[in-house]
mmCIF file of C-alpha atoms in Angstrom:
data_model
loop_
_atom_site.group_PDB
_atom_site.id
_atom_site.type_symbol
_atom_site.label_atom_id
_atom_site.label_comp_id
_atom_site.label_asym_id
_atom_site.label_seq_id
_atom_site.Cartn_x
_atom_site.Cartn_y
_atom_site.Cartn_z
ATOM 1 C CA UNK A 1 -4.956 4.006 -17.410
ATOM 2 C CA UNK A 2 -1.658 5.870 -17.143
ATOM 3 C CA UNK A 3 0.231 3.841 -14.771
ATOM 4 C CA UNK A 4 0.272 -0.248 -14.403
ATOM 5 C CA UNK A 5 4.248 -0.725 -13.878
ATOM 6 C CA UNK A 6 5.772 0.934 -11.209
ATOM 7 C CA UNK A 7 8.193 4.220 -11.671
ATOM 8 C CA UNK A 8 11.739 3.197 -10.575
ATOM 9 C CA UNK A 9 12.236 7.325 -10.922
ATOM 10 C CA UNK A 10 12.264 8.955 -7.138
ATOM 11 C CA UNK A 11 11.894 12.858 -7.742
ATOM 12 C CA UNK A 12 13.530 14.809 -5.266
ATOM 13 C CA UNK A 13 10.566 15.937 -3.572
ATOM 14 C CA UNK A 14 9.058 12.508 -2.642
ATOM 15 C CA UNK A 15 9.811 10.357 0.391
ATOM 16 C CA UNK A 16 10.022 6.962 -0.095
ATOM 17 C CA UNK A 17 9.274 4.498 2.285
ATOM 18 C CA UNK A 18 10.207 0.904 2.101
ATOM 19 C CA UNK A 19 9.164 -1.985 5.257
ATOM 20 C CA UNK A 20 9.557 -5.247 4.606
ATOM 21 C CA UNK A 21 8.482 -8.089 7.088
ATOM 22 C CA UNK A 22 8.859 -12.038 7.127
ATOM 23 C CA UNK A 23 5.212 -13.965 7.274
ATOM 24 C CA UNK A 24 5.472 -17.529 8.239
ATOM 25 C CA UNK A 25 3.514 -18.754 5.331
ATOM 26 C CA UNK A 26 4.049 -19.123 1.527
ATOM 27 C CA UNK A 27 3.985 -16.338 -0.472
ATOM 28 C CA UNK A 28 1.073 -18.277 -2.535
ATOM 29 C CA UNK A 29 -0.911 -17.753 0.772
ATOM 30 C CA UNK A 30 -0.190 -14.032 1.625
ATOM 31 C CA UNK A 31 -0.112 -12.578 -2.264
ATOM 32 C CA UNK A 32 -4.195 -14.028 -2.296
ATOM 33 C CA UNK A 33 -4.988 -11.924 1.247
ATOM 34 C CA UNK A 34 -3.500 -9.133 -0.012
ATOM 35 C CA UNK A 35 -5.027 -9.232 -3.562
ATOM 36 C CA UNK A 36 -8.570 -9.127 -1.286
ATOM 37 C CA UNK A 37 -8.363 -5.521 -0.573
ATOM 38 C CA UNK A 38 -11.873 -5.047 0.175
ATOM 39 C CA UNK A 39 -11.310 -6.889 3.402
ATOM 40 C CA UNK A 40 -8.314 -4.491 4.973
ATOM 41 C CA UNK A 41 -11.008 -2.723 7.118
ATOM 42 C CA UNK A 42 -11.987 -5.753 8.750
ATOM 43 C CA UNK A 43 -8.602 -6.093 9.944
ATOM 44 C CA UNK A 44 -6.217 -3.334 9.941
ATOM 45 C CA UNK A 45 -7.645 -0.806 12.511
ATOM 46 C CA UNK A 46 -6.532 2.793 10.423
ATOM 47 C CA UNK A 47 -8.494 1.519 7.212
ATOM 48 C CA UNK A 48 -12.090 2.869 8.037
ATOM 49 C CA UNK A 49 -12.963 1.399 4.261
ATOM 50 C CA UNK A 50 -11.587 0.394 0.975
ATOM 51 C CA UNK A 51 -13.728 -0.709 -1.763
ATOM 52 C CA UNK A 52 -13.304 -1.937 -5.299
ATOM 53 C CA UNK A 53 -14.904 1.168 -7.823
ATOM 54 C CA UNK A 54 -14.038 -0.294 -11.232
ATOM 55 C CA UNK A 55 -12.678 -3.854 -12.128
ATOM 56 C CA UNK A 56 -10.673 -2.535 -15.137
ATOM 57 C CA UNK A 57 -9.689 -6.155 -16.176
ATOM 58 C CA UNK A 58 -8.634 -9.324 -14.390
ATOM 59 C CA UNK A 59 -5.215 -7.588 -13.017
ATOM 60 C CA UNK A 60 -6.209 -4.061 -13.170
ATOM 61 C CA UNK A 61 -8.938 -2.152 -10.826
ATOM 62 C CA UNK A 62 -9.577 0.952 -9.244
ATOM 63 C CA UNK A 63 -10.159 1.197 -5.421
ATOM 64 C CA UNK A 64 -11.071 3.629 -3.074
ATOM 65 C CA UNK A 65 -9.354 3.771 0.184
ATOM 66 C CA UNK A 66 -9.893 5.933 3.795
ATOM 67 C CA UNK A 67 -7.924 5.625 6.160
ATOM 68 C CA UNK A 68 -7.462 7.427 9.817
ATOM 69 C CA UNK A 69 -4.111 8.937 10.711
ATOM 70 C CA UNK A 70 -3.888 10.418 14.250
ATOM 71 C CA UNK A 71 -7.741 11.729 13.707
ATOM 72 C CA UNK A 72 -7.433 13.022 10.357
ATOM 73 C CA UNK A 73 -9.591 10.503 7.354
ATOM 74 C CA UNK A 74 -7.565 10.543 4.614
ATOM 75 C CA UNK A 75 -8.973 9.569 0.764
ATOM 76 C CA UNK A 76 -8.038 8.411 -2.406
ATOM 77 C CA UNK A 77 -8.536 6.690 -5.393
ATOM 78 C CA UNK A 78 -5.861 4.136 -7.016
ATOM 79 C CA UNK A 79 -5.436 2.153 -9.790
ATOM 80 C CA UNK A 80 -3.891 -1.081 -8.507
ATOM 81 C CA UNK A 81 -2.054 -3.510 -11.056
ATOM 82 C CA UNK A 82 -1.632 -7.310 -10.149
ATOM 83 C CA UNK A 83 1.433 -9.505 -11.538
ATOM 84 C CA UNK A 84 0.658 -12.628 -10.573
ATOM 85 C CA UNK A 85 3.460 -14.297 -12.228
ATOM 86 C CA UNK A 86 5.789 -12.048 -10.017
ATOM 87 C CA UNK A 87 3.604 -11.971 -6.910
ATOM 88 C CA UNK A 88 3.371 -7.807 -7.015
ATOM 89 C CA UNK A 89 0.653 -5.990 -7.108
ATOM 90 C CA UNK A 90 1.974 -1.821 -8.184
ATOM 91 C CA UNK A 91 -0.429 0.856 -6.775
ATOM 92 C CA UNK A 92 -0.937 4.627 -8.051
ATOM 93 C CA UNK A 93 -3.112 7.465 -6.317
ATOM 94 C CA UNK A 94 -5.429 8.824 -9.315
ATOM 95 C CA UNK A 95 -6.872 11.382 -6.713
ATOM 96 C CA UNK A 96 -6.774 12.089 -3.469
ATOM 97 C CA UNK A 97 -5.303 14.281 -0.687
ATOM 98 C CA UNK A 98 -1.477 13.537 -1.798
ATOM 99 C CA UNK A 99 -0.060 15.857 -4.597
ATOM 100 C CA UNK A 100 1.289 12.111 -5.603
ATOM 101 C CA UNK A 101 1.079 8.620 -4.095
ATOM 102 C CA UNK A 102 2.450 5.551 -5.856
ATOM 103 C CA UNK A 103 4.742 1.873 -5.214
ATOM 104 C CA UNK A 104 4.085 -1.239 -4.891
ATOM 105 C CA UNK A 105 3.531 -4.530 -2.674
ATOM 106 C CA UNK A 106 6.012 -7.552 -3.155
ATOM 107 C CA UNK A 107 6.229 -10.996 -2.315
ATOM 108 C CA UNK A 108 9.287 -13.438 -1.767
ATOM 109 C CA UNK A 109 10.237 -16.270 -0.870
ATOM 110 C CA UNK A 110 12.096 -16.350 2.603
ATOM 111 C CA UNK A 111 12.047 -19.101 4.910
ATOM 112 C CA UNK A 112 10.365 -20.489 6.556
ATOM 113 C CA UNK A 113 7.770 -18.595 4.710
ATOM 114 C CA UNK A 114 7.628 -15.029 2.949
ATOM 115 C CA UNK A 115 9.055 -11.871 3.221
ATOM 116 C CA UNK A 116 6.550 -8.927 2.257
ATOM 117 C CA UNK A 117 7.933 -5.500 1.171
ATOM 118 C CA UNK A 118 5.837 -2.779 0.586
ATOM 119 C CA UNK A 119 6.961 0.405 -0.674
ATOM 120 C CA UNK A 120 5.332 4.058 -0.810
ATOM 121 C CA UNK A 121 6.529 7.364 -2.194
ATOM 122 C CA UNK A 122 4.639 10.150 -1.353
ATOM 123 C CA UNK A 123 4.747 13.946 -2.417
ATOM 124 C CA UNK A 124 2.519 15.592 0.398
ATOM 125 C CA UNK A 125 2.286 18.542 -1.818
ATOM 126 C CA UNK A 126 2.871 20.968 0.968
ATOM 127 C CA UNK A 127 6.036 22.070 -0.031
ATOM 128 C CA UNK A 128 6.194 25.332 2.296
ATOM 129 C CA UNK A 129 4.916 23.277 5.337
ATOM 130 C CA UNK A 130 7.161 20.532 5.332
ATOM 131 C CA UNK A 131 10.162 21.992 6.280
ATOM 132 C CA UNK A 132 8.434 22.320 9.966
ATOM 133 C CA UNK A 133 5.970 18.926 9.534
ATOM 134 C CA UNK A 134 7.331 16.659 7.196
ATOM 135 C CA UNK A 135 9.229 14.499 10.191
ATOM 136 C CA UNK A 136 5.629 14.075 11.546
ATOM 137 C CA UNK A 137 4.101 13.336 8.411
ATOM 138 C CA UNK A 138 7.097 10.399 7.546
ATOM 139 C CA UNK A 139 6.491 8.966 11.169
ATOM 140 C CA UNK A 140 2.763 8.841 10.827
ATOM 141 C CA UNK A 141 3.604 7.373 6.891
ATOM 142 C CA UNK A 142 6.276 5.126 8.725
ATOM 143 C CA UNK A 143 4.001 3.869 11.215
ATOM 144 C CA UNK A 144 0.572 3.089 9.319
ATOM 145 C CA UNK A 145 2.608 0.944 6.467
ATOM 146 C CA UNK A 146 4.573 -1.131 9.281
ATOM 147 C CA UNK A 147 0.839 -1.083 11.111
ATOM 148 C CA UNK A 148 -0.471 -2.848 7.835
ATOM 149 C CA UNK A 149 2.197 -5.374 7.507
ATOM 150 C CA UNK A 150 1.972 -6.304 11.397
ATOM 151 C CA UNK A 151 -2.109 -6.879 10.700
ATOM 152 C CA UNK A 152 -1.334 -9.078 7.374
ATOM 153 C CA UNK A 153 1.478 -11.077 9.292
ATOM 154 C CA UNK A 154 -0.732 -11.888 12.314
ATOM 155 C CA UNK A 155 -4.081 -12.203 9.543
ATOM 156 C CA UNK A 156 -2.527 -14.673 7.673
ATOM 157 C CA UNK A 157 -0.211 -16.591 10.093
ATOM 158 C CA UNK A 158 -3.514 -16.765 12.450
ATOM 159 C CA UNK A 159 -4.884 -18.922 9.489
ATOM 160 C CA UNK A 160 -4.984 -22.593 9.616
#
């Protein structure tokens, strides 16, 4: 596979989005519900499924995601790469309807818990188009990643 540590390179045609939120529980705690994909669509309303293709190795797999944004499904495939040591897991579209879709998820301590940061960059690859829609497109971006860290906080701070 091509891509296992995330790009610190932004090209000037991708947005990059970056929403962080504090979880009162250990990072421990929140980096093993987020490493369990698969079970997203059980709790994050816009994920209508995500499944694991191809276990590539034990910090490596493919997964296939759709999601709903304001009525449109959106797919993809990604290849998503687990550090444990440095509680991250780096993500990279391998197809889909993006031109280009890649970041990362990131845990840290911050108390009385964790603080999780996700970060996207996308390249919509509608480079005509978003001139007149690519404010709607970042506030519909904006809005499903904070969506998905509200629905992890309240998942795993709901646990006992």
């Amino acid at each position: 596979m091509k891509f296992c540590i995330a790009s610190e390179a932004i090209f000037d045609t991708m947005l990059t989005i970056t929403k962080s939120i504090k979880i009162r529980k250990p990072k421990e705690e929140v980096y093993r519900l987020i490493k369990d994909m698969e079970d997203f669509s059980n709790f994050m309303r816009d994920i209508k499924s995500l499944k694991v293709i191809k276990k590539l190795n034990a910090n490596q797999m493919i997964t296939e995601w759709k999601i709903e944004i304001a009525g449109t499904l959106l797919k993809w495939r990604e290849e998503d790469c687990f550090d444990n040591d440095n509680f991250r897991i780096n993500f990279n579209m391998l197809e889909g309807n993006y031109k280009e879709y890649h970041g990362y998820w990131l845990l840290q301590n911050s108390m009385p818990g964790s603080k999780l940061t996700i970060e996207a960059n996308f390249d919509w690859g509608l480079p005509l188009l978003e001139k007149f829609i690519g404010n709607v497109l970042e506030n519909r971006a904006r809005g499903t990643l904070s969506a998905m860290l509200r629905a992890i906080k309240s998942k795993a701070e709901s646990k006992i």
